[in-house]
């Protein structure tokens, strides 16, 4: 039954046991996303919450069941309104689960086993509860216990399967578990395996998938050898599977301990890091060289600094993730209303009364400014009827379409003011009843478009729709990473992003790859002492991301050809700072 059809009243709650998969948020099923969107209470361990919380609705109560002290509310308003919380579920030895009006709240729990009590209390209170677990609920011991508790108490529940860790991680590591001969596959949890279990898999010649920790996997390999497996049996070990922290080592049962030692794999200070080991003749080294699709992505694991606002960076960050990168968005400018709004108000009224033949949008922020003014006056997209609309590029056009307006003109070539002018028709008094263009822009916009439109015979109302000011500095840890070489690359999409980033956070370290959207931005970067490594073939943020991916691919290929380990730029620490490029 879908959560949308459930009637959650005082005496009727519902629990969804949901598999969040092995770590990659993209592996959540459509059914899981639907359940999360309808949840009143979301209960999970910390790592799992990070995977699922973005799909939860506003106001959901988030409960982190990892051990530790209660955490602070996730929003500033939560702290001030904690005394007026809407719902509480106190229980013996457990923290309070609090739903704060209009905000999500995260509360710590002293032990994972307390999750069963919290699930039951929330469900009995008439809430739609999602209990999210790593991998698949059917393979989680605690989830099974909680399902039995629901059944015993008459609480309705459902199960949304997830990608099992023991299956998903090998797939991301490029390690197939079966071949055309249909070899037997056994799954072993090294933490609970008995001597009898090791003996059974030891005499088998099939593939064995072992769930262990990085600190105990070598001992598990020893158990298999002791049980009868040959020491030269190939195996792979993957840590942080399906995430951009994933790393896989190829060895044999007999050489694994030495392989990990040579790789300088250190014990985890917080305890055993989960790993998936795959053992078998038909599932390891030779095939992995050809099938390692995830870790061989061009920017795999790269931390890429994107100095743009979250709204501007969304599609760019998605593109970077598709290349295996970890984007980090840092706004370098803040958008504020104009100091004197009267000019904008007159222009919007003129738009409605038929003063303009065209309106031209040169940024997503301009679309947002006009849309906000429309909403202030109770207008919507219908006010554009009879007016021709131009957009400077694809992103601006998408913002207009989201507003309900399909642009009449988008540059066919370069996505810039110059490209827009290339396609803009000259004013014709026969076909154009009105000769005026409304141009809502930033206060620091260049005059290229205005001058070009006037030259084409148009009258232009150049209106300040918003102001751009330098953003506040990012957190100290981000500033330290920028200056200390913690980022592998930074994407500069304009000269102002160069100046503002250096102004609020400092100059990127010399090991950081500098990628610029065009010659003007590259010149500004060089003027600030930076060496430009990558430049987009055309002024588009997506072509810039493609150019960085090509750079990463060439860098990886060169390392492989030379027989060197593939490293990220931030893993190199040359003795001297590199010189600024003179080319």
Coordinates of C-alpha atoms in Angstrom, one line a residue:
X1 CA 0.0 0.0 0.0
X2 CA 1.3 3.4 -0.9
X3 CA 2.0 5.8 2.0
X4 CA -0.2 8.4 0.3
X5 CA -3.2 6.2 0.9
X6 CA -2.6 5.6 4.6
X7 CA -4.7 7.5 7.1
X8 CA -2.4 8.3 10.0
X9 CA -4.5 9.2 12.9
X10 CA -4.0 9.1 16.7
X11 CA -4.4 5.3 16.9
X12 CA -3.0 4.4 13.5
X13 CA 0.6 4.7 12.4
X14 CA 2.6 3.0 9.8
X15 CA 6.3 1.9 9.4
X16 CA 8.2 1.5 6.2
X17 CA 11.4 -0.5 6.5
X18 CA 13.5 1.0 3.7
X19 CA 16.8 -0.2 2.2
X20 CA 19.1 2.8 1.4
X21 CA 21.6 0.7 -0.5
X22 CA 25.3 0.6 0.0
X23 CA 26.1 4.3 0.0
X24 CA 25.4 5.9 -3.4
X25 CA 22.3 8.0 -3.1
X26 CA 21.6 7.3 -6.8
X27 CA 20.8 3.7 -5.9
X28 CA 17.7 4.6 -4.0
X29 CA 14.6 3.1 -5.7
X30 CA 11.6 5.2 -6.9
X31 CA 9.5 3.5 -4.2
X32 CA 12.0 4.6 -1.6
X33 CA 11.9 8.2 -2.7
X34 CA 8.1 8.1 -2.6
X35 CA 8.1 6.7 0.9
X36 CA 10.6 9.3 2.1
X37 CA 8.5 12.1 0.7
X38 CA 5.6 11.1 2.8
X39 CA 7.4 10.3 6.1
X40 CA 6.6 12.1 9.3
X41 CA 9.5 10.5 11.1
X42 CA 12.8 9.3 9.6
X43 CA 15.0 7.0 11.7
X44 CA 18.4 5.9 10.6
X45 CA 22.1 5.7 11.4
X46 CA 24.1 8.8 10.6
X47 CA 25.6 7.6 7.3
X48 CA 22.3 6.4 6.1
X49 CA 20.6 9.7 7.0
X50 CA 23.1 11.5 4.7
X51 CA 21.9 9.3 1.8
X52 CA 18.1 9.6 2.4
X53 CA 17.4 13.0 4.0
X54 CA 17.4 15.0 0.8
X55 CA 14.3 13.2 -0.3
X56 CA 12.4 13.9 3.0
X57 CA 9.8 16.6 3.1
X58 CA 10.2 19.8 5.1
X59 CA 9.2 19.4 8.7
X60 CA 10.1 15.7 9.0
X61 CA 11.7 14.6 12.3
X62 CA 15.1 13.1 11.6
X63 CA 16.5 10.7 14.3
X64 CA 20.1 9.8 14.2
X65 CA 20.5 6.4 16.0
X66 CA 24.3 6.5 16.1
X67 CA 25.7 6.6 19.6
X68 CA 26.7 10.0 20.9
X69 CA 25.2 13.1 22.6
X70 CA 22.0 14.7 21.2
X71 CA 22.8 17.0 18.4
X72 CA 21.6 20.5 17.9
X73 CA 18.5 21.3 15.8
X74 CA 19.3 21.6 12.1
X75 CA 18.0 25.1 11.8
X76 CA 18.4 28.3 13.8
X77 CA 14.6 28.5 14.3
X78 CA 14.7 25.1 15.9
X79 CA 16.6 26.3 19.0
X80 CA 14.3 29.2 19.7
X81 CA 11.1 27.1 19.3
X82 CA 12.2 23.9 21.1
X83 CA 10.0 24.7 24.0
X84 CA 6.9 24.7 21.8
X85 CA 7.6 21.4 20.0
X86 CA 4.7 19.8 18.4
X87 CA 5.3 16.1 19.2
X88 CA 7.5 14.2 21.6
X89 CA 8.1 10.5 22.1
X90 CA 10.0 10.1 25.4
X91 CA 11.0 6.6 26.5
X92 CA 13.0 5.0 29.2
X93 CA 16.7 5.4 28.4
X94 CA 16.0 7.0 25.1
X95 CA 16.3 10.6 23.9
X96 CA 13.3 12.7 23.0
X97 CA 12.3 12.8 19.3
X98 CA 11.2 16.3 18.6
X99 CA 9.3 17.7 15.6
X100 CA 9.8 21.5 15.5
X101 CA 7.2 23.6 13.7
X102 CA 8.4 24.1 10.1
X103 CA 11.9 22.7 10.6
X104 CA 13.6 19.4 10.6
X105 CA 15.2 18.3 13.9
X106 CA 17.9 15.7 14.4
X107 CA 18.3 14.1 17.8
X108 CA 21.1 11.7 18.8
X109 CA 20.4 8.3 20.4
X110 CA 22.6 6.4 22.9
X111 CA 22.4 3.1 21.1
X112 CA 21.3 1.6 17.8
X113 CA 19.0 -0.9 19.7
X114 CA 16.9 2.0 21.0
X115 CA 15.7 2.5 17.4
X116 CA 13.1 -0.3 17.9
X117 CA 11.6 1.6 20.8
X118 CA 11.5 4.9 18.9
X119 CA 10.0 3.2 15.9
X120 CA 7.2 1.8 18.0
X121 CA 6.5 5.0 19.9
X122 CA 6.3 7.1 16.8
X123 CA 4.0 4.6 15.0
X124 CA 1.7 4.3 18.0
X125 CA 1.5 8.1 17.9
X126 CA -0.1 7.9 14.5
X127 CA 3.0 8.9 12.5
X128 CA 4.2 7.6 9.1
X129 CA 7.7 6.3 10.1
X130 CA 10.5 5.4 7.7
X131 CA 13.2 3.2 9.3
X132 CA 16.1 3.4 6.8
X133 CA 18.9 0.9 7.0
X134 CA 22.1 0.4 4.9
X135 CA 21.8 -2.1 2.1
X136 CA 18.6 -4.2 2.2
X137 CA 16.3 -4.5 5.2
X138 CA 16.0 -8.3 4.8
X139 CA 19.7 -8.6 5.5
X140 CA 19.7 -6.3 8.6
X141 CA 19.3 -8.1 11.9
X142 CA 18.0 -5.1 13.8
X143 CA 15.4 -4.3 11.1
X144 CA 14.1 -7.9 11.3
X145 CA 13.7 -7.6 15.1
X146 CA 11.9 -4.3 14.6
X147 CA 9.5 -5.9 12.0
X148 CA 8.7 -8.7 14.5
X149 CA 8.0 -6.0 17.2
X150 CA 5.6 -4.2 14.8
X151 CA 3.9 -7.5 13.9
X152 CA 3.5 -8.4 17.6
X153 CA 2.0 -5.0 18.4
X154 CA -0.3 -4.9 15.4
X155 CA 1.5 -1.9 13.8
X156 CA 1.1 -2.1 10.0
X157 CA 4.4 -2.1 8.2
X158 CA 5.9 -2.6 4.7
X159 CA 9.3 -3.3 3.3
X160 CA 11.0 -1.4 0.5
X161 CA 14.0 -3.5 -0.6
X162 CA 17.3 -1.8 -1.4
X163 CA 20.5 -2.8 -3.2
X164 CA 22.3 -5.2 -0.9
X165 CA 25.8 -4.0 0.0
X166 CA 27.3 -7.4 -0.8
X167 CA 26.0 -7.2 -4.3
X168 CA 26.2 -3.5 -5.1
X169 CA 29.8 -2.9 -3.9
X170 CA 31.3 -5.6 -6.2
X171 CA 29.3 -4.2 -9.1
X172 CA 30.9 -0.8 -8.5
X173 CA 34.3 -2.3 -8.1
X174 CA 34.0 -4.0 -11.5
X175 CA 34.0 -7.5 -9.9
X176 CA 31.3 -9.8 -11.4
X177 CA 30.1 -12.5 -9.0
X178 CA 29.1 -15.0 -11.7
X179 CA 30.3 -15.9 -15.2
X180 CA 28.8 -17.9 -18.1
X181 CA 29.5 -21.1 -16.2
X182 CA 27.2 -20.1 -13.4
X183 CA 29.6 -20.6 -10.5
X184 CA 28.1 -20.9 -7.0
X185 CA 28.1 -17.7 -5.0
X186 CA 28.3 -17.8 -1.2
X187 CA 27.9 -14.8 1.2
X188 CA 29.7 -14.7 4.5
X189 CA 29.6 -12.2 7.3
X190 CA 33.0 -12.5 8.9
X191 CA 31.8 -10.9 12.1
X192 CA 29.4 -13.8 12.9
X193 CA 30.7 -16.7 10.8
X194 CA 31.2 -20.0 12.7
X195 CA 33.9 -22.5 12.1
X196 CA 31.4 -24.7 10.3
X197 CA 30.6 -21.8 7.9
X198 CA 34.2 -21.2 7.0
X199 CA 34.7 -25.0 6.5
X200 CA 31.7 -25.1 4.0
X201 CA 33.0 -22.2 1.9
X202 CA 36.5 -23.4 2.1
X203 CA 35.8 -26.7 0.3
X204 CA 33.7 -24.9 -2.3
X205 CA 35.3 -23.7 -5.6
X206 CA 32.6 -21.0 -6.1
X207 CA 32.8 -17.3 -5.4
X208 CA 32.7 -16.1 -1.8
X209 CA 31.6 -12.6 -0.9
X210 CA 32.9 -11.7 2.6
X211 CA 31.5 -8.8 4.7
X212 CA 34.3 -7.8 7.1
X213 CA 36.2 -4.7 8.2
X214 CA 39.4 -3.3 6.9
X215 CA 41.1 -4.4 10.2
X216 CA 39.8 -8.0 10.1
X217 CA 39.6 -8.9 6.4
X218 CA 43.2 -10.3 6.4
X219 CA 42.1 -12.7 9.3
X220 CA 39.1 -13.7 7.2
X221 CA 41.5 -14.5 4.3
X222 CA 43.5 -16.7 6.7
X223 CA 40.3 -18.5 7.8
X224 CA 39.6 -19.4 4.1
X225 CA 43.1 -20.7 3.6
X226 CA 42.8 -22.7 6.8
X227 CA 39.5 -24.1 5.6
X228 CA 41.0 -25.4 2.3
X229 CA 41.2 -22.5 -0.2
X230 CA 44.5 -22.2 -2.0
X231 CA 46.6 -19.2 -0.9
X232 CA 47.0 -18.1 -4.5
X233 CA 43.2 -17.7 -4.9
X234 CA 42.5 -14.2 -6.3
X235 CA 40.6 -11.7 -4.2
X236 CA 39.6 -8.1 -4.2
X237 CA 38.9 -5.9 -1.2
X238 CA 36.7 -2.7 -1.5
X239 CA 36.3 -0.1 1.2
X240 CA 33.6 2.7 1.1
X241 CA 32.0 1.0 -1.8
X242 CA 29.7 2.9 -4.3
X243 CA 30.9 6.3 -2.9
X244 CA 33.6 8.6 -4.3
X245 CA 35.8 7.4 -1.4
X246 CA 35.8 3.9 -2.8
X247 CA 39.1 2.1 -3.1
X248 CA 39.8 -1.4 -4.2
X249 CA 42.9 -3.6 -3.8
X250 CA 43.6 -6.7 -5.8
X251 CA 45.6 -9.5 -4.1
X252 CA 45.4 -13.2 -3.2
X253 CA 44.4 -14.9 0.0
X254 CA 48.0 -15.3 0.8
X255 CA 49.3 -11.9 -0.1
X256 CA 46.4 -9.7 1.1
X257 CA 48.0 -8.7 4.4
X258 CA 51.2 -7.6 2.6
X259 CA 49.2 -5.8 0.0
X260 CA 47.4 -3.7 2.6
X261 CA 50.6 -3.0 4.4
X262 CA 52.3 -1.8 1.2
X263 CA 49.3 0.4 0.5
X264 CA 49.8 1.9 4.0
X265 CA 46.2 1.2 4.9
X266 CA 46.0 2.3 8.5
X267 CA 43.5 1.1 11.2
X268 CA 40.5 3.4 11.5
X269 CA 40.5 5.4 14.7
X270 CA 36.8 5.1 15.1
X271 CA 36.7 1.3 14.7
X272 CA 36.5 -1.1 11.8
X273 CA 35.6 0.3 8.4
X274 CA 33.3 -2.0 6.6
X275 CA 34.7 -3.7 3.5
X276 CA 33.5 -6.2 0.9
X277 CA 35.9 -8.9 -0.2
X278 CA 35.3 -11.1 -3.2
X279 CA 37.2 -14.4 -3.4
X280 CA 37.3 -16.6 -6.4
X281 CA 39.1 -17.7 -9.6
X282 CA 36.4 -16.3 -11.9
X283 CA 35.7 -12.9 -10.3
X284 CA 38.9 -11.0 -9.7
X285 CA 42.0 -9.4 -11.1
X286 CA 41.9 -10.0 -14.9
X287 CA 38.3 -9.0 -15.3
X288 CA 38.5 -6.1 -13.0
X289 CA 41.1 -4.4 -15.2
X290 CA 38.5 -4.3 -17.9
X291 CA 35.3 -3.8 -15.8
X292 CA 36.4 -1.2 -13.3
X293 CA 34.0 1.5 -14.6
X294 CA 33.5 3.5 -11.4
X295 CA 37.0 4.1 -10.0
X296 CA 38.2 4.8 -13.5
X297 CA 35.9 7.8 -14.0
X298 CA 38.0 10.8 -15.2
X299 CA 37.6 12.9 -12.0
X300 CA 37.0 10.0 -9.5
X301 CA 37.3 11.3 -6.0
X302 CA 38.4 14.8 -7.0
X303 CA 37.2 17.5 -4.7
X304 CA 36.2 20.3 -7.0
X305 CA 35.5 23.8 -5.8
X306 CA 32.5 25.4 -7.5
X307 CA 32.4 29.1 -6.6
X308 CA 28.8 29.7 -7.5
X309 CA 25.5 29.9 -5.5
X310 CA 23.7 26.6 -4.9
X311 CA 21.0 27.6 -7.4
X312 CA 23.5 28.3 -10.1
X313 CA 25.7 25.3 -9.3
X314 CA 23.1 22.6 -9.2
X315 CA 23.3 21.3 -12.8
X316 CA 27.1 21.9 -12.9
X317 CA 27.5 19.9 -9.7
X318 CA 25.4 17.1 -11.1
X319 CA 27.6 17.0 -14.2
X320 CA 30.8 16.9 -12.0
X321 CA 29.3 14.0 -10.0
X322 CA 28.7 12.1 -13.2
X323 CA 32.5 12.3 -13.7
X324 CA 33.2 10.9 -10.2
X325 CA 34.0 14.2 -8.6
X326 CA 32.8 15.6 -5.3
X327 CA 31.7 19.2 -5.9
X328 CA 31.9 21.7 -3.1
X329 CA 29.8 24.8 -3.7
X330 CA 31.0 28.1 -2.3
X331 CA 29.1 31.3 -3.2
X332 CA 31.4 34.2 -4.0
X333 CA 28.6 36.7 -4.6
X334 CA 25.3 37.5 -2.9
X335 CA 22.3 38.9 -4.7
X336 CA 20.4 41.7 -3.1
X337 CA 17.5 43.9 -4.2
X338 CA 18.3 47.3 -5.9
X339 CA 18.7 50.2 -3.5
X340 CA 16.0 52.1 -5.4
X341 CA 13.2 49.7 -6.5
X342 CA 11.1 52.4 -8.2
X343 CA 12.8 51.9 -11.6
X344 CA 12.1 48.1 -11.5
X345 CA 8.5 48.7 -10.4
X346 CA 7.8 51.1 -13.3
X347 CA 9.3 48.7 -15.8
X348 CA 7.2 45.8 -14.6
X349 CA 4.1 47.9 -14.8
X350 CA 5.1 49.0 -18.3
X351 CA 5.5 45.3 -19.2
X352 CA 1.9 44.8 -18.3
X353 CA 0.6 47.9 -20.1
X354 CA 2.3 47.2 -23.4
X355 CA 5.3 49.5 -23.3
X356 CA 7.8 46.8 -24.6
X357 CA 8.2 44.7 -27.7
X358 CA 11.0 42.6 -26.1
X359 CA 12.3 41.6 -22.6
X360 CA 15.8 40.2 -22.5
X361 CA 17.1 38.1 -19.6
X362 CA 20.9 37.8 -19.3
X363 CA 21.0 35.6 -16.1
X364 CA 19.0 33.3 -13.9
X365 CA 19.1 36.0 -11.2
X366 CA 17.3 38.4 -13.6
X367 CA 14.6 35.8 -14.1
X368 CA 14.3 35.4 -10.3
X369 CA 14.1 39.2 -9.7
X370 CA 11.3 39.7 -12.3
X371 CA 9.4 36.6 -11.0
X372 CA 9.6 37.9 -7.4
X373 CA 8.3 41.3 -8.5
X374 CA 5.5 39.6 -10.4
X375 CA 4.5 37.6 -7.3
X376 CA 4.5 40.8 -5.3
X377 CA 2.0 42.3 -7.7
X378 CA -0.1 39.1 -8.0
X379 CA 1.0 38.5 -11.6
X380 CA 2.1 35.3 -13.3
X381 CA 3.5 34.2 -16.6
X382 CA 0.4 35.3 -18.5
X383 CA 1.6 38.9 -18.1
X384 CA 4.2 38.0 -20.9
X385 CA 1.4 37.6 -23.4
X386 CA 2.2 39.5 -26.6
X387 CA 5.8 40.2 -25.5
X388 CA 8.8 38.6 -27.1
X389 CA 11.3 37.0 -24.6
X390 CA 15.0 36.5 -25.1
X391 CA 17.4 34.4 -22.9
X392 CA 21.1 34.7 -23.0
X393 CA 21.7 30.9 -22.7
X394 CA 20.4 27.5 -21.8
X395 CA 20.3 27.9 -18.0
X396 CA 18.5 31.2 -18.2
X397 CA 16.0 29.6 -20.7
X398 CA 15.4 26.7 -18.2
X399 CA 14.7 29.2 -15.5
X400 CA 12.1 30.9 -17.7
X401 CA 10.5 27.6 -18.7
X402 CA 10.2 26.8 -15.0
X403 CA 8.4 30.2 -14.6
X404 CA 6.0 29.1 -17.4
X405 CA 7.6 31.2 -20.2
X406 CA 9.1 29.7 -23.3
X407 CA 11.7 32.1 -24.7
X408 CA 11.4 33.2 -28.3
X409 CA 15.1 33.8 -28.8
X410 CA 18.1 31.9 -27.4
X411 CA 21.6 32.3 -29.0
X412 CA 22.3 29.6 -31.6
X413 CA 26.0 30.1 -31.1
X414 CA 27.9 31.6 -28.2
X415 CA 25.9 31.9 -25.0
X416 CA 26.7 35.4 -24.2
X417 CA 25.6 39.0 -24.8
X418 CA 27.6 39.0 -28.0
X419 CA 26.0 35.7 -29.1
X420 CA 22.5 37.1 -28.3
X421 CA 23.2 40.2 -30.5
X422 CA 24.3 37.9 -33.3
X423 CA 20.7 36.5 -33.5
X424 CA 18.8 39.6 -32.5
X425 CA 16.7 41.1 -35.3
X426 CA 17.1 44.8 -36.2
X427 CA 14.2 47.1 -35.4
X428 CA 11.7 47.2 -38.3
X429 CA 9.0 49.9 -38.0
X430 CA 6.7 47.9 -40.3
X431 CA 6.8 44.7 -38.4
X432 CA 7.6 46.0 -34.9
X433 CA 4.8 48.1 -33.5
X434 CA 6.9 49.0 -30.4
X435 CA 10.6 49.9 -30.5
X436 CA 11.5 49.4 -26.8
X437 CA 13.3 46.6 -25.0
X438 CA 13.1 45.9 -21.2
X439 CA 16.5 44.7 -20.0
X440 CA 16.5 43.7 -16.3
X441 CA 20.1 43.2 -15.2
X442 CA 22.7 43.3 -12.4
X443 CA 24.1 46.6 -11.2
X444 CA 27.6 45.7 -12.5
X445 CA 26.5 44.4 -16.0
X446 CA 28.6 45.4 -19.0
X447 CA 27.2 47.7 -21.7
X448 CA 27.8 45.3 -24.6
X449 CA 24.2 44.3 -25.0
X450 CA 22.8 47.8 -24.5
X451 CA 25.1 49.3 -27.1
X452 CA 24.4 46.5 -29.6
X453 CA 20.6 46.8 -29.3
X454 CA 20.8 50.6 -29.8
X455 CA 22.9 50.0 -32.9
X456 CA 20.2 47.7 -34.2
X457 CA 17.7 50.5 -33.8
X458 CA 16.0 49.6 -30.5
X459 CA 15.3 51.8 -27.5
X460 CA 16.5 50.1 -24.3
X461 CA 15.3 50.5 -20.7
X462 CA 18.4 49.2 -18.9
X463 CA 17.0 48.5 -15.4
X464 CA 18.9 47.4 -12.3
X465 CA 16.9 44.4 -11.2
X466 CA 19.3 43.2 -8.5
X467 CA 22.7 44.1 -7.0
X468 CA 25.6 41.7 -6.7
X469 CA 27.8 42.0 -3.6
X470 CA 30.7 40.0 -2.4
X471 CA 29.5 37.0 -0.3
X472 CA 30.6 36.3 3.2
X473 CA 33.7 34.2 3.7
X474 CA 33.2 30.4 3.7
X475 CA 33.8 28.4 6.9
X476 CA 37.4 28.3 8.2
X477 CA 37.9 24.6 7.2
X478 CA 37.0 25.5 3.6
X479 CA 39.4 28.5 3.6
X480 CA 42.1 26.3 4.9
X481 CA 41.4 23.6 2.3
X482 CA 41.5 26.2 -0.5
X483 CA 44.9 27.7 0.6
X484 CA 46.4 24.4 1.8
X485 CA 45.7 22.2 -1.3
X486 CA 42.7 20.3 0.0
X487 CA 40.9 20.8 -3.3
X488 CA 41.9 19.1 -6.5
X489 CA 40.4 21.6 -8.9
X490 CA 38.5 24.9 -8.9
X491 CA 36.1 26.0 -11.7
X492 CA 36.1 29.8 -12.4
X493 CA 33.1 30.8 -14.5
X494 CA 33.8 34.5 -14.6
X495 CA 36.5 37.1 -13.7
X496 CA 34.4 38.2 -10.7
X497 CA 34.4 34.6 -9.3
X498 CA 38.3 34.8 -9.4
X499 CA 38.5 38.1 -7.7
X500 CA 35.8 37.3 -5.1
X501 CA 37.1 33.9 -4.2
X502 CA 40.6 35.2 -3.6
X503 CA 39.1 38.1 -1.7
X504 CA 37.0 36.0 0.7
X505 CA 39.0 32.8 1.0
X506 CA 42.5 33.3 -0.3
X507 CA 44.4 32.1 -3.3
X508 CA 44.1 28.4 -4.2
X509 CA 47.2 26.2 -3.5
X510 CA 49.6 25.7 -6.4
X511 CA 48.7 21.9 -6.7
X512 CA 45.0 22.8 -7.4
X513 CA 44.0 22.5 -11.0
X514 CA 42.7 25.9 -12.2
X515 CA 39.9 25.7 -14.9
X516 CA 38.5 28.8 -16.5
X517 CA 35.5 29.4 -18.7
X518 CA 37.3 31.7 -21.2
X519 CA 40.2 33.9 -22.0
X520 CA 39.0 36.9 -20.0
X521 CA 38.6 34.8 -16.9
X522 CA 41.9 33.1 -17.5
X523 CA 43.6 36.5 -17.8
X524 CA 42.2 37.5 -14.4
X525 CA 43.3 34.3 -12.8
X526 CA 46.9 34.8 -14.1
X527 CA 46.8 38.4 -12.8
X528 CA 46.1 36.9 -9.4
X529 CA 49.2 34.6 -9.7
X530 CA 47.4 31.5 -10.7
X531 CA 48.4 29.1 -13.5
X532 CA 45.5 28.1 -15.7
X533 CA 45.6 24.4 -16.5
X534 CA 42.2 24.1 -18.3
X535 CA 40.1 26.4 -20.5
X536 CA 36.7 25.7 -21.9
X537 CA 36.6 25.5 -25.8
X538 CA 33.6 27.8 -25.6
X539 CA 32.1 30.0 -22.8
X540 CA 29.7 27.4 -21.2
X541 CA 29.8 26.0 -17.7
X542 CA 29.1 22.5 -19.1
X543 CA 31.8 22.7 -21.6
X544 CA 34.1 23.8 -18.8
X545 CA 33.2 20.7 -16.8
X546 CA 33.8 18.6 -19.9
X547 CA 37.2 20.2 -20.4
X548 CA 38.2 19.4 -16.8
X549 CA 37.0 15.8 -17.2
X550 CA 39.2 15.5 -20.4
X551 CA 42.1 16.9 -18.4
X552 CA 41.6 14.3 -15.7
X553 CA 41.2 11.5 -18.2
X554 CA 44.5 12.4 -19.9
X555 CA 46.2 12.7 -16.5
X556 CA 45.0 9.2 -15.5
X557 CA 46.0 7.7 -18.8
X558 CA 49.5 9.2 -18.5
X559 CA 49.9 7.7 -15.0
X560 CA 48.7 4.3 -16.2
X561 CA 51.0 4.3 -19.2
X562 CA 54.0 5.3 -17.0
X563 CA 53.2 2.5 -14.5
X564 CA 52.6 5.1 -11.8
X565 CA 49.7 5.0 -9.3
X566 CA 46.7 7.1 -10.2
X567 CA 46.6 10.0 -7.7
X568 CA 44.5 13.1 -7.3
X569 CA 46.2 16.5 -7.7
X570 CA 45.8 17.2 -4.0
X571 CA 47.8 14.0 -3.2
X572 CA 50.9 15.6 -4.8
X573 CA 53.0 17.9 -2.7
X574 CA 55.8 19.4 -4.8
X575 CA 58.6 21.1 -2.8
X576 CA 58.2 24.5 -4.5
X577 CA 55.2 26.5 -5.6
X578 CA 54.7 26.2 -9.4
X579 CA 55.2 29.3 -11.4
X580 CA 52.4 31.2 -13.1
X581 CA 51.9 30.3 -16.7
X582 CA 53.3 32.8 -19.2
X583 CA 51.5 31.3 -22.2

